[in-house]
mmCIF file of C-alpha atoms in Angstrom:
data_model
loop_
_atom_site.group_PDB
_atom_site.id
_atom_site.type_symbol
_atom_site.label_atom_id
_atom_site.label_comp_id
_atom_site.label_asym_id
_atom_site.label_seq_id
_atom_site.Cartn_x
_atom_site.Cartn_y
_atom_site.Cartn_z
ATOM 1 C CA UNK A 239 77.691 125.839 129.529
ATOM 2 C CA UNK A 240 76.092 122.460 130.217
ATOM 3 C CA UNK A 241 77.794 119.521 131.879
ATOM 4 C CA UNK A 242 81.363 120.868 131.701
ATOM 5 C CA UNK A 243 83.072 123.801 133.351
ATOM 6 C CA UNK A 244 86.479 122.844 131.991
ATOM 7 C CA UNK A 245 86.024 124.216 128.463
ATOM 8 C CA UNK A 246 89.234 125.816 127.285
ATOM 9 C CA UNK A 247 89.386 128.388 124.530
ATOM 10 C CA UNK A 248 92.508 128.777 122.430
ATOM 11 C CA UNK A 249 92.649 131.860 120.226
ATOM 12 C CA UNK A 250 94.942 132.325 117.249
ATOM 13 C CA UNK A 251 94.531 136.021 116.542
ATOM 14 C CA UNK A 252 96.802 136.121 113.486
ATOM 15 C CA UNK A 253 94.454 133.702 111.710
ATOM 16 C CA UNK A 254 91.253 134.907 113.352
ATOM 17 C CA UNK A 255 90.667 131.313 114.455
ATOM 18 C CA UNK A 256 89.780 129.714 117.767
ATOM 19 C CA UNK A 257 89.048 126.270 119.180
ATOM 20 C CA UNK A 258 87.073 125.146 122.224
ATOM 21 C CA UNK A 259 88.234 121.940 123.919
ATOM 22 C CA UNK A 260 87.056 119.878 126.866
ATOM 23 C CA UNK A 261 87.046 116.353 128.240
ATOM 24 C CA UNK A 262 83.540 114.993 128.635
ATOM 25 C CA UNK A 263 82.658 113.165 131.870
ATOM 26 C CA UNK A 264 83.013 109.880 129.952
ATOM 27 C CA UNK A 265 86.623 110.737 129.049
ATOM 28 C CA UNK A 266 85.883 111.651 125.418
ATOM 29 C CA UNK A 267 88.050 114.553 124.246
ATOM 30 C CA UNK A 268 85.959 117.125 122.355
ATOM 31 C CA UNK A 269 87.191 119.846 119.981
ATOM 32 C CA UNK A 270 84.866 122.476 118.532
ATOM 33 C CA UNK A 271 86.113 124.832 115.828
ATOM 34 C CA UNK A 272 83.483 127.545 115.252
ATOM 35 C CA UNK A 273 82.949 128.820 111.719
ATOM 36 C CA UNK A 274 80.424 131.615 111.943
ATOM 37 C CA UNK A 275 78.330 132.021 108.809
ATOM 38 C CA UNK A 276 79.418 128.740 107.168
ATOM 39 C CA UNK A 277 76.523 126.629 105.897
ATOM 40 C CA UNK A 278 78.308 123.294 106.036
ATOM 41 C CA UNK A 279 78.954 121.483 109.311
ATOM 42 C CA UNK A 280 81.354 118.590 109.812
ATOM 43 C CA UNK A 281 81.721 116.056 112.654
ATOM 44 C CA UNK A 282 84.598 113.601 112.976
ATOM 45 C CA UNK A 283 84.727 110.842 115.601
ATOM 46 C CA UNK A 284 88.000 108.909 115.790
ATOM 47 C CA UNK A 285 89.404 106.119 117.933
ATOM 48 C CA UNK A 286 93.039 105.306 118.585
ATOM 49 C CA UNK A 287 92.579 101.808 117.158
ATOM 50 C CA UNK A 288 93.800 100.633 113.791
ATOM 51 C CA UNK A 289 95.164 97.601 112.021
ATOM 52 C CA UNK A 290 98.480 97.741 113.920
ATOM 53 C CA UNK A 291 96.684 97.036 117.208
ATOM 54 C CA UNK A 292 96.838 93.253 117.217
ATOM 55 C CA UNK A 293 97.606 92.778 120.924
ATOM 56 C CA UNK A 294 96.619 94.455 124.172
ATOM 57 C CA UNK A 295 96.644 93.830 127.910
ATOM 58 C CA UNK A 296 93.277 94.134 129.656
ATOM 59 C CA UNK A 297 92.520 95.402 133.179
ATOM 60 C CA UNK A 298 93.200 91.960 134.625
ATOM 61 C CA UNK A 299 96.702 91.845 133.159
ATOM 62 C CA UNK A 300 95.731 89.298 130.511
ATOM 63 C CA UNK A 301 97.318 89.629 127.069
ATOM 64 C CA UNK A 302 94.674 89.474 124.325
ATOM 65 C CA UNK A 303 95.448 88.701 120.675
ATOM 66 C CA UNK A 304 93.373 90.498 118.036
ATOM 67 C CA UNK A 305 93.009 88.842 114.589
ATOM 68 C CA UNK A 306 94.367 90.893 111.684
ATOM 69 C CA UNK A 307 91.554 92.902 110.111
ATOM 70 C CA UNK A 308 89.450 93.209 113.268
ATOM 71 C CA UNK A 309 89.548 97.030 113.356
ATOM 72 C CA UNK A 310 88.327 97.145 109.746
ATOM 73 C CA UNK A 311 85.663 94.485 110.385
ATOM 74 C CA UNK A 312 84.418 96.430 113.408
ATOM 75 C CA UNK A 313 84.168 99.625 111.360
ATOM 76 C CA UNK A 314 81.944 97.820 108.828
ATOM 77 C CA UNK A 315 79.646 96.303 111.438
ATOM 78 C CA UNK A 316 79.030 99.487 113.430
ATOM 79 C CA UNK A 317 76.865 100.750 110.564
ATOM 80 C CA UNK A 318 74.399 97.925 111.111
ATOM 81 C CA UNK A 319 71.941 98.600 113.943
ATOM 82 C CA UNK A 320 68.683 96.920 115.064
ATOM 83 C CA UNK A 321 66.688 99.696 113.353
ATOM 84 C CA UNK A 322 68.475 99.330 110.009
ATOM 85 C CA UNK A 323 71.425 100.585 107.993
ATOM 86 C CA UNK A 324 72.888 103.737 109.576
ATOM 87 C CA UNK A 325 73.918 105.149 106.199
ATOM 88 C CA UNK A 326 70.253 105.256 105.154
ATOM 89 C CA UNK A 327 69.433 107.139 108.365
ATOM 90 C CA UNK A 328 72.068 109.772 107.586
ATOM 91 C CA UNK A 329 70.847 110.044 103.997
ATOM 92 C CA UNK A 330 67.263 110.620 105.172
ATOM 93 C CA UNK A 331 68.539 113.692 107.051
ATOM 94 C CA UNK A 332 70.469 114.975 104.041
ATOM 95 C CA UNK A 333 73.842 114.162 105.630
ATOM 96 C CA UNK A 334 76.768 112.548 103.814
ATOM 97 C CA UNK A 335 78.579 109.998 106.011
ATOM 98 C CA UNK A 336 81.505 107.637 105.747
ATOM 99 C CA UNK A 337 84.229 105.873 107.725
ATOM 100 C CA UNK A 338 87.727 104.490 107.235
ATOM 101 C CA UNK A 339 90.220 102.261 108.995
ATOM 102 C CA UNK A 340 93.916 103.040 108.827
ATOM 103 C CA UNK A 341 97.043 101.547 110.323
ATOM 104 C CA UNK A 342 96.767 103.522 113.563
ATOM 105 C CA UNK A 343 93.178 104.761 113.816
ATOM 106 C CA UNK A 344 89.556 104.297 112.752
ATOM 107 C CA UNK A 345 87.256 107.232 112.120
ATOM 108 C CA UNK A 346 83.615 108.004 111.356
ATOM 109 C CA UNK A 347 82.306 111.281 110.024
ATOM 110 C CA UNK A 348 79.461 113.159 108.387
ATOM 111 C CA UNK A 349 78.903 116.558 106.816
ATOM 112 C CA UNK A 350 75.627 118.361 106.353
ATOM 113 C CA UNK A 351 73.988 121.744 105.870
ATOM 114 C CA UNK A 352 70.880 120.906 107.905
ATOM 115 C CA UNK A 353 69.755 118.542 110.675
ATOM 116 C CA UNK A 354 73.144 118.712 112.357
ATOM 117 C CA UNK A 355 71.965 117.806 115.866
ATOM 118 C CA UNK A 356 69.975 114.792 114.645
ATOM 119 C CA UNK A 357 72.954 113.623 112.556
ATOM 120 C CA UNK A 358 75.301 113.972 115.516
ATOM 121 C CA UNK A 359 72.893 111.866 117.582
ATOM 122 C CA UNK A 360 73.119 109.088 114.987
ATOM 123 C CA UNK A 361 76.925 109.267 114.844
ATOM 124 C CA UNK A 362 77.311 108.967 118.616
ATOM 125 C CA UNK A 363 74.685 106.257 118.904
ATOM 126 C CA UNK A 364 75.954 103.912 116.217
ATOM 127 C CA UNK A 365 79.661 104.219 117.128
ATOM 128 C CA UNK A 366 79.246 103.811 120.890
ATOM 129 C CA UNK A 367 76.402 101.275 120.934
ATOM 130 C CA UNK A 368 77.334 98.236 118.785
ATOM 131 C CA UNK A 369 74.967 95.539 117.590
ATOM 132 C CA UNK A 370 76.533 92.236 116.558
ATOM 133 C CA UNK A 371 74.833 88.914 115.959
ATOM 134 C CA UNK A 372 76.208 85.624 114.706
ATOM 135 C CA UNK A 373 74.169 86.034 111.514
ATOM 136 C CA UNK A 374 75.240 89.579 110.622
ATOM 137 C CA UNK A 375 78.901 88.819 111.420
ATOM 138 C CA UNK A 376 78.888 85.703 109.206
ATOM 139 C CA UNK A 377 77.305 87.667 106.369
ATOM 140 C CA UNK A 378 79.990 90.363 106.606
ATOM 141 C CA UNK A 379 82.826 87.844 106.346
ATOM 142 C CA UNK A 380 82.008 87.046 102.742
ATOM 143 C CA UNK A 381 81.811 90.730 101.846
ATOM 144 C CA UNK A 382 85.203 91.516 103.367
ATOM 145 C CA UNK A 383 86.900 88.472 101.833
ATOM 146 C CA UNK A 384 85.639 89.673 98.448
ATOM 147 C CA UNK A 385 87.130 93.099 99.185
ATOM 148 C CA UNK A 386 90.492 91.514 100.104
ATOM 149 C CA UNK A 387 90.571 89.477 96.890
ATOM 150 C CA UNK A 388 89.687 92.546 94.844
ATOM 151 C CA UNK A 389 92.723 94.388 96.227
ATOM 152 C CA UNK A 390 94.953 91.380 95.562
ATOM 153 C CA UNK A 391 94.033 91.718 91.872
ATOM 154 C CA UNK A 392 95.246 95.348 91.847
ATOM 155 C CA UNK A 393 98.925 95.476 90.860
ATOM 156 C CA UNK A 394 99.393 98.980 92.315
ATOM 157 C CA UNK A 395 98.094 97.794 95.681
ATOM 158 C CA UNK A 396 100.145 94.583 95.631
ATOM 159 C CA UNK A 397 103.330 96.530 94.864
ATOM 160 C CA UNK A 398 102.875 98.906 97.801
ATOM 161 C CA UNK A 399 101.866 96.039 100.120
ATOM 162 C CA UNK A 400 105.002 94.105 99.172
ATOM 163 C CA UNK A 401 107.107 97.175 99.945
ATOM 164 C CA UNK A 402 105.730 97.263 103.499
ATOM 165 C CA UNK A 403 106.711 93.620 103.940
ATOM 166 C CA UNK A 404 110.258 94.544 102.921
ATOM 167 C CA UNK A 405 110.466 97.555 105.222
ATOM 168 C CA UNK A 406 108.991 95.906 108.318
ATOM 169 C CA UNK A 407 109.847 92.606 109.946
ATOM 170 C CA UNK A 408 107.275 92.290 112.752
ATOM 171 C CA UNK A 409 105.378 95.610 112.888
ATOM 172 C CA UNK A 410 101.722 94.840 111.984
ATOM 173 C CA UNK A 411 101.831 97.720 109.486
ATOM 174 C CA UNK A 412 103.204 95.041 107.126
ATOM 175 C CA UNK A 413 99.807 93.294 107.201
ATOM 176 C CA UNK A 414 96.756 94.129 105.083
ATOM 177 C CA UNK A 415 94.435 96.526 106.920
ATOM 178 C CA UNK A 416 91.495 94.273 106.010
ATOM 179 C CA UNK A 417 93.338 91.157 107.189
ATOM 180 C CA UNK A 418 93.541 87.827 105.385
ATOM 181 C CA UNK A 419 90.776 85.419 104.454
ATOM 182 C CA UNK A 420 91.900 83.153 107.304
ATOM 183 C CA UNK A 421 91.966 85.931 109.939
ATOM 184 C CA UNK A 422 88.625 87.366 108.844
ATOM 185 C CA UNK A 423 86.932 83.974 108.994
ATOM 186 C CA UNK A 424 88.127 83.567 112.602
ATOM 187 C CA UNK A 425 86.350 86.725 113.857
ATOM 188 C CA UNK A 426 83.330 86.211 116.136
ATOM 189 C CA UNK A 427 80.723 88.549 117.664
ATOM 190 C CA UNK A 428 82.400 88.006 121.047
ATOM 191 C CA UNK A 429 85.742 89.201 119.660
ATOM 192 C CA UNK A 430 84.107 92.299 118.190
ATOM 193 C CA UNK A 431 82.369 93.167 121.459
ATOM 194 C CA UNK A 432 85.642 92.673 123.359
ATOM 195 C CA UNK A 433 87.578 94.938 120.961
ATOM 196 C CA UNK A 434 84.841 97.551 121.033
ATOM 197 C CA UNK A 435 84.903 97.522 124.828
ATOM 198 C CA UNK A 436 88.703 97.833 124.840
ATOM 199 C CA UNK A 437 89.323 100.401 122.107
ATOM 200 C CA UNK A 438 86.054 102.342 121.792
ATOM 201 C CA UNK A 439 86.306 103.685 125.319
ATOM 202 C CA UNK A 440 85.666 107.417 125.153
ATOM 203 C CA UNK A 441 89.047 108.139 126.769
ATOM 204 C CA UNK A 442 90.668 106.476 123.732
ATOM 205 C CA UNK A 443 88.728 108.676 121.306
ATOM 206 C CA UNK A 444 88.234 112.220 120.062
ATOM 207 C CA UNK A 445 85.217 114.095 118.662
ATOM 208 C CA UNK A 446 85.923 117.104 116.446
ATOM 209 C CA UNK A 447 83.151 119.398 115.209
ATOM 210 C CA UNK A 448 83.686 122.215 112.694
ATOM 211 C CA UNK A 449 81.079 124.729 111.582
ATOM 212 C CA UNK A 450 78.572 127.287 112.790
ATOM 213 C CA UNK A 451 77.687 125.305 115.918
ATOM 214 C CA UNK A 452 77.640 126.047 119.636
ATOM 215 C CA UNK A 453 79.382 124.188 122.448
ATOM 216 C CA UNK A 454 75.950 123.841 124.099
ATOM 217 C CA UNK A 455 74.492 121.909 121.159
ATOM 218 C CA UNK A 456 77.420 119.478 121.171
ATOM 219 C CA UNK A 457 77.203 118.994 124.947
ATOM 220 C CA UNK A 458 73.464 118.333 124.731
ATOM 221 C CA UNK A 459 74.100 115.652 122.083
ATOM 222 C CA UNK A 460 76.692 114.028 124.347
ATOM 223 C CA UNK A 461 74.149 113.946 127.180
ATOM 224 C CA UNK A 462 71.553 112.302 124.926
ATOM 225 C CA UNK A 463 74.102 109.741 123.667
ATOM 226 C CA UNK A 464 74.477 107.969 127.024
ATOM 227 C CA UNK A 465 78.176 107.342 126.478
ATOM 228 C CA UNK A 466 79.912 104.488 128.311
ATOM 229 C CA UNK A 467 81.086 105.390 131.796
ATOM 230 C CA UNK A 468 84.711 106.276 132.419
ATOM 231 C CA UNK A 469 87.009 103.235 132.393
ATOM 232 C CA UNK A 470 90.708 102.667 132.793
ATOM 233 C CA UNK A 471 92.953 102.455 129.769
ATOM 234 C CA UNK A 472 94.025 99.144 128.328
ATOM 235 C CA UNK A 473 97.706 98.738 127.394
ATOM 236 C CA UNK A 474 98.432 98.446 123.680
ATOM 237 C CA UNK A 475 101.242 96.018 122.897
ATOM 238 C CA UNK A 476 103.581 96.540 119.948
ATOM 239 C CA UNK A 477 106.382 94.190 118.847
ATOM 240 C CA UNK A 478 110.002 95.383 118.913
ATOM 241 C CA UNK A 479 110.705 96.412 115.342
ATOM 242 C CA UNK A 480 114.345 96.639 114.163
ATOM 243 C CA UNK A 481 115.432 100.019 112.811
ATOM 244 C CA UNK A 482 116.888 98.468 109.653
ATOM 245 C CA UNK A 483 114.775 97.262 106.734
ATOM 246 C CA UNK A 484 113.737 93.599 106.735
ATOM 247 C CA UNK A 485 114.311 92.818 103.046
ATOM 248 C CA UNK A 486 115.891 94.555 100.075
ATOM 249 C CA UNK A 487 113.849 93.478 97.056
ATOM 250 C CA UNK A 488 110.855 91.508 95.851
ATOM 251 C CA UNK A 489 109.237 90.796 92.506
ATOM 252 C CA UNK A 490 105.658 89.797 91.733
ATOM 253 C CA UNK A 491 104.383 88.695 88.337
ATOM 254 C CA UNK A 492 100.989 90.139 87.394
ATOM 255 C CA UNK A 493 99.293 91.318 84.209
ATOM 256 C CA UNK A 494 100.202 94.997 83.843
ATOM 257 C CA UNK A 495 100.696 97.284 80.870
ATOM 258 C CA UNK A 496 103.999 98.431 82.343
ATOM 259 C CA UNK A 497 106.321 97.323 85.113
ATOM 260 C CA UNK A 498 105.384 99.017 88.390
ATOM 261 C CA UNK A 499 107.966 99.900 91.018
ATOM 262 C CA UNK A 500 107.970 101.022 94.649
ATOM 263 C CA UNK A 501 111.125 102.223 96.436
ATOM 264 C CA UNK A 502 111.086 102.741 100.197
ATOM 265 C CA UNK A 503 113.212 104.086 103.055
ATOM 266 C CA UNK A 504 112.371 103.325 106.689
ATOM 267 C CA UNK A 505 112.245 106.134 109.253
ATOM 268 C CA UNK A 506 112.348 105.786 113.046
ATOM 269 C CA UNK A 507 109.306 107.494 114.662
ATOM 270 C CA UNK A 508 110.559 106.776 118.189
ATOM 271 C CA UNK A 509 112.966 109.713 117.773
ATOM 272 C CA UNK A 510 110.155 112.269 117.491
ATOM 273 C CA UNK A 511 107.452 113.415 119.914
ATOM 274 C CA UNK A 512 104.921 116.253 119.872
ATOM 275 C CA UNK A 513 106.172 119.326 118.001
ATOM 276 C CA UNK A 514 109.276 117.403 116.849
ATOM 277 C CA UNK A 515 106.999 114.916 115.062
ATOM 278 C CA UNK A 516 105.049 117.807 113.545
ATOM 279 C CA UNK A 517 108.242 119.376 112.201
ATOM 280 C CA UNK A 518 109.460 116.029 110.862
ATOM 281 C CA UNK A 519 106.168 115.524 109.000
ATOM 282 C CA UNK A 520 106.443 118.955 107.437
ATOM 283 C CA UNK A 521 110.121 118.591 106.559
ATOM 284 C CA UNK A 522 109.313 115.300 104.837
ATOM 285 C CA UNK A 523 106.488 116.910 102.928
ATOM 286 C CA UNK A 524 108.808 119.665 101.713
ATOM 287 C CA UNK A 525 111.602 117.201 100.895
ATOM 288 C CA UNK A 526 109.414 115.070 98.653
ATOM 289 C CA UNK A 527 108.345 118.115 96.630
ATOM 290 C CA UNK A 528 111.812 119.693 96.366
ATOM 291 C CA UNK A 529 113.517 116.429 95.419
ATOM 292 C CA UNK A 530 110.890 114.546 93.433
ATOM 293 C CA UNK A 531 108.066 116.958 92.549
ATOM 294 C CA UNK A 532 107.117 117.589 88.913
ATOM 295 C CA UNK A 533 109.350 120.690 88.772
ATOM 296 C CA UNK A 534 112.412 118.975 90.288
ATOM 297 C CA UNK A 535 115.600 118.340 88.272
ATOM 298 C CA UNK A 536 115.310 114.565 88.694
ATOM 299 C CA UNK A 537 111.695 114.434 87.550
ATOM 300 C CA UNK A 538 112.464 116.475 84.429
ATOM 301 C CA UNK A 539 115.505 114.352 83.595
ATOM 302 C CA UNK A 540 113.700 111.025 84.000
ATOM 303 C CA UNK A 541 110.565 112.245 82.239
ATOM 304 C CA UNK A 542 112.398 113.791 79.266
ATOM 305 C CA UNK A 543 114.412 110.572 78.908
ATOM 306 C CA UNK A 544 111.178 108.570 78.723
ATOM 307 C CA UNK A 545 111.982 106.605 81.875
ATOM 308 C CA UNK A 546 108.913 107.729 83.851
ATOM 309 C CA UNK A 547 105.436 109.081 83.151
ATOM 310 C CA UNK A 548 102.968 111.102 85.201
ATOM 311 C CA UNK A 549 102.536 108.143 87.607
ATOM 312 C CA UNK A 550 105.845 108.953 89.311
ATOM 313 C CA UNK A 551 105.015 109.916 92.873
ATOM 314 C CA UNK A 552 106.804 110.504 96.183
ATOM 315 C CA UNK A 553 105.261 110.191 99.641
ATOM 316 C CA UNK A 554 106.403 110.677 103.235
ATOM 317 C CA UNK A 555 104.455 109.306 106.198
ATOM 318 C CA UNK A 556 105.338 109.290 109.861
ATOM 319 C CA UNK A 557 103.050 108.308 112.706
ATOM 320 C CA UNK A 558 103.639 107.160 116.261
ATOM 321 C CA UNK A 559 103.942 103.519 115.090
ATOM 322 C CA UNK A 560 105.772 103.776 111.737
ATOM 323 C CA UNK A 561 107.557 106.070 109.298
ATOM 324 C CA UNK A 562 108.573 105.773 105.631
ATOM 325 C CA UNK A 563 109.588 107.729 102.542
ATOM 326 C CA UNK A 564 108.414 106.055 99.326
ATOM 327 C CA UNK A 565 108.683 106.523 95.571
ATOM 328 C CA UNK A 566 106.454 104.788 93.056
ATOM 329 C CA UNK A 567 105.849 104.748 89.347
ATOM 330 C CA UNK A 568 105.685 102.732 86.134
ATOM 331 C CA UNK A 569 108.672 102.080 83.872
ATOM 332 C CA UNK A 570 110.567 99.450 81.902
ATOM 333 C CA UNK A 571 113.838 100.980 83.128
ATOM 334 C CA UNK A 572 113.593 100.359 86.863
ATOM 335 C CA UNK A 573 117.317 99.656 87.264
ATOM 336 C CA UNK A 574 118.256 102.932 85.578
ATOM 337 C CA UNK A 575 115.759 104.878 87.706
ATOM 338 C CA UNK A 576 117.128 103.274 90.858
ATOM 339 C CA UNK A 577 120.697 104.266 90.008
ATOM 340 C CA UNK A 578 119.686 107.793 88.986
ATOM 341 C CA UNK A 579 117.869 108.276 92.302
ATOM 342 C CA UNK A 580 120.879 107.047 94.286
ATOM 343 C CA UNK A 581 123.259 109.384 92.451
ATOM 344 C CA UNK A 582 120.836 112.290 92.795
ATOM 345 C CA UNK A 583 120.424 111.788 96.552
ATOM 346 C CA UNK A 584 124.168 111.418 97.051
ATOM 347 C CA UNK A 585 124.848 114.649 95.205
ATOM 348 C CA UNK A 586 122.233 116.672 97.095
ATOM 349 C CA UNK A 587 123.360 115.231 100.427
ATOM 350 C CA UNK A 588 126.797 116.740 99.794
ATOM 351 C CA UNK A 589 125.615 120.166 98.676
ATOM 352 C CA UNK A 590 122.242 120.542 100.405
ATOM 353 C CA UNK A 591 118.949 121.514 98.803
ATOM 354 C CA UNK A 592 118.779 124.542 96.544
ATOM 355 C CA UNK A 593 117.766 127.475 98.776
ATOM 356 C CA UNK A 594 115.578 129.107 96.151
ATOM 357 C CA UNK A 595 113.695 125.885 95.388
ATOM 358 C CA UNK A 596 113.344 125.059 99.084
ATOM 359 C CA UNK A 597 111.913 128.506 99.862
ATOM 360 C CA UNK A 598 109.445 128.373 96.973
ATOM 361 C CA UNK A 599 108.110 124.943 98.003
ATOM 362 C CA UNK A 600 107.962 125.836 101.698
ATOM 363 C CA UNK A 601 106.071 129.075 100.996
ATOM 364 C CA UNK A 602 103.601 127.328 98.699
ATOM 365 C CA UNK A 603 102.902 124.614 101.290
ATOM 366 C CA UNK A 604 102.599 127.212 104.034
ATOM 367 C CA UNK A 605 100.011 129.078 101.960
ATOM 368 C CA UNK A 606 98.000 125.912 101.336
ATOM 369 C CA UNK A 607 98.111 125.123 105.079
ATOM 370 C CA UNK A 608 96.650 128.530 105.917
ATOM 371 C CA UNK A 609 93.933 128.115 103.260
ATOM 372 C CA UNK A 610 93.039 124.782 104.879
ATOM 373 C CA UNK A 611 91.333 126.699 107.696
ATOM 374 C CA UNK A 612 88.445 127.283 105.284
ATOM 375 C CA UNK A 613 88.209 123.576 104.343
ATOM 376 C CA UNK A 614 85.954 122.202 107.079
ATOM 377 C CA UNK A 615 86.370 118.491 106.404
ATOM 378 C CA UNK A 616 90.167 118.782 106.128
ATOM 379 C CA UNK A 617 90.292 120.786 109.339
ATOM 380 C CA UNK A 618 88.135 118.296 111.248
ATOM 381 C CA UNK A 619 90.174 115.314 110.082
ATOM 382 C CA UNK A 620 93.464 117.011 110.883
ATOM 383 C CA UNK A 621 92.524 118.045 114.415
ATOM 384 C CA UNK A 622 91.022 114.678 115.282
ATOM 385 C CA UNK A 623 93.835 112.540 113.919
ATOM 386 C CA UNK A 624 96.650 114.735 115.208
ATOM 387 C CA UNK A 625 95.180 114.741 118.712
ATOM 388 C CA UNK A 626 95.185 110.932 118.822
ATOM 389 C CA UNK A 627 98.833 110.935 117.762
ATOM 390 C CA UNK A 628 99.804 113.313 120.558
ATOM 391 C CA UNK A 629 100.219 116.318 118.272
ATOM 392 C CA UNK A 630 98.502 119.657 117.782
ATOM 393 C CA UNK A 631 96.993 120.383 114.365
ATOM 394 C CA UNK A 632 97.396 124.127 114.925
ATOM 395 C CA UNK A 633 101.138 123.493 115.150
ATOM 396 C CA UNK A 634 101.050 121.547 111.889
ATOM 397 C CA UNK A 635 99.039 124.142 109.999
ATOM 398 C CA UNK A 636 101.058 127.131 111.210
ATOM 399 C CA UNK A 637 104.615 125.724 111.438
ATOM 400 C CA UNK A 638 105.279 124.969 107.769
ATOM 401 C CA UNK A 639 106.733 128.442 107.176
ATOM 402 C CA UNK A 640 109.244 127.860 109.988
ATOM 403 C CA UNK A 641 110.803 124.632 108.686
ATOM 404 C CA UNK A 642 114.515 125.060 107.937
ATOM 405 C CA UNK A 643 116.773 123.802 105.173
ATOM 406 C CA UNK A 644 118.706 121.887 107.845
ATOM 407 C CA UNK A 645 115.608 119.816 108.705
ATOM 408 C CA UNK A 646 115.075 118.901 105.056
ATOM 409 C CA UNK A 647 118.756 118.158 104.549
ATOM 410 C CA UNK A 648 118.648 115.862 107.589
ATOM 411 C CA UNK A 649 115.999 113.744 105.863
ATOM 412 C CA UNK A 650 118.205 113.498 102.787
ATOM 413 C CA UNK A 651 121.405 112.647 104.682
ATOM 414 C CA UNK A 652 120.042 110.372 107.390
ATOM 415 C CA UNK A 653 117.006 108.757 105.750
ATOM 416 C CA UNK A 654 117.315 108.775 101.965
ATOM 417 C CA UNK A 655 120.961 107.711 102.014
ATOM 418 C CA UNK A 656 119.993 104.652 104.035
ATOM 419 C CA UNK A 657 119.046 101.219 102.725
ATOM 420 C CA UNK A 658 116.458 101.227 99.943
ATOM 421 C CA UNK A 659 113.815 98.512 99.674
ATOM 422 C CA UNK A 660 112.571 97.788 96.149
ATOM 423 C CA UNK A 661 109.259 96.163 95.229
ATOM 424 C CA UNK A 662 108.705 95.478 91.503
#
């Protein structure tokens, strides 16, 4: 092995799967999941920096404010290099690339069937070696402001954004990932370089590679990439968010064919770490299907009564920085739906979930989790993002079958019976 003698192999014999992990000299955590005989290869490079990171303390103890939307702006600009648009360089190699900024992380990835090493070189080069000028930053501002305004014309987006403002008082998750026109216009090349230096340190990042590749080929690419030298970690600052919801209801008037609604319940992620967070994620995933899936009693009742259509959807998210259970849909009978949901939750909280329905949903989700080991892009995303959140993706993909009724019932009793925020 080149460059590292600390490569660890974890073997999961029951699934015939294994993963190689090591920390590069730069501090970058590397995960390699070999898939012998697979034609496709997938690489995923993620940083623990998202839209919620609006303040940090640098090595000198100075608190630095980050304008809303900076993480997203930085993601856009890293594709522009002195030798041209990076996307065109990937395309010339036959690789499909993309990136995304979320609340808690930003990630860059590509998949290919050929020219893997050359594509990995491009990924490492453009993410770790930024190129900002006053001209290219000014040009990007107009593009991003257009993107923000486009979303503000989307009633579905506005409804979900308003719900976040009801759930959260000071947590930056309540702000648009892309920022506001005012915040975007305040961003400078100097700010972008400072944020890149602070958050794109290899020890704040993770590289995950899935496919028929060797650890040697990945290590050689890391050597060629000339990654930044090891630095200390900056301190991310988060505001103290109350556990209760900030507001109960909001209404926006827009042109829609039907009234759109979003209901939300606020969870407390501080209560869960490591495997406990993994189990909470899975329990929430099961709860949303058992209670509100298309085969649930409530869904059938509301649908057969004409109160909802196929747009009715439940979601549960929990990360290190935030957690929420949400319901959304389109209806002219929002008040009736709200009352029906409250009665339904109250009834199930007294009696618990139906064991047969719980088992069927849990087994189906467990089966889909096992099948995910053959979905390279899903696997790469899961391992990279879970690592940055202090969790193990192997735990997530293999624990679903072990979730208990008690864990699902706890979500119903202690989350869904709490205060409901309503955005219409």
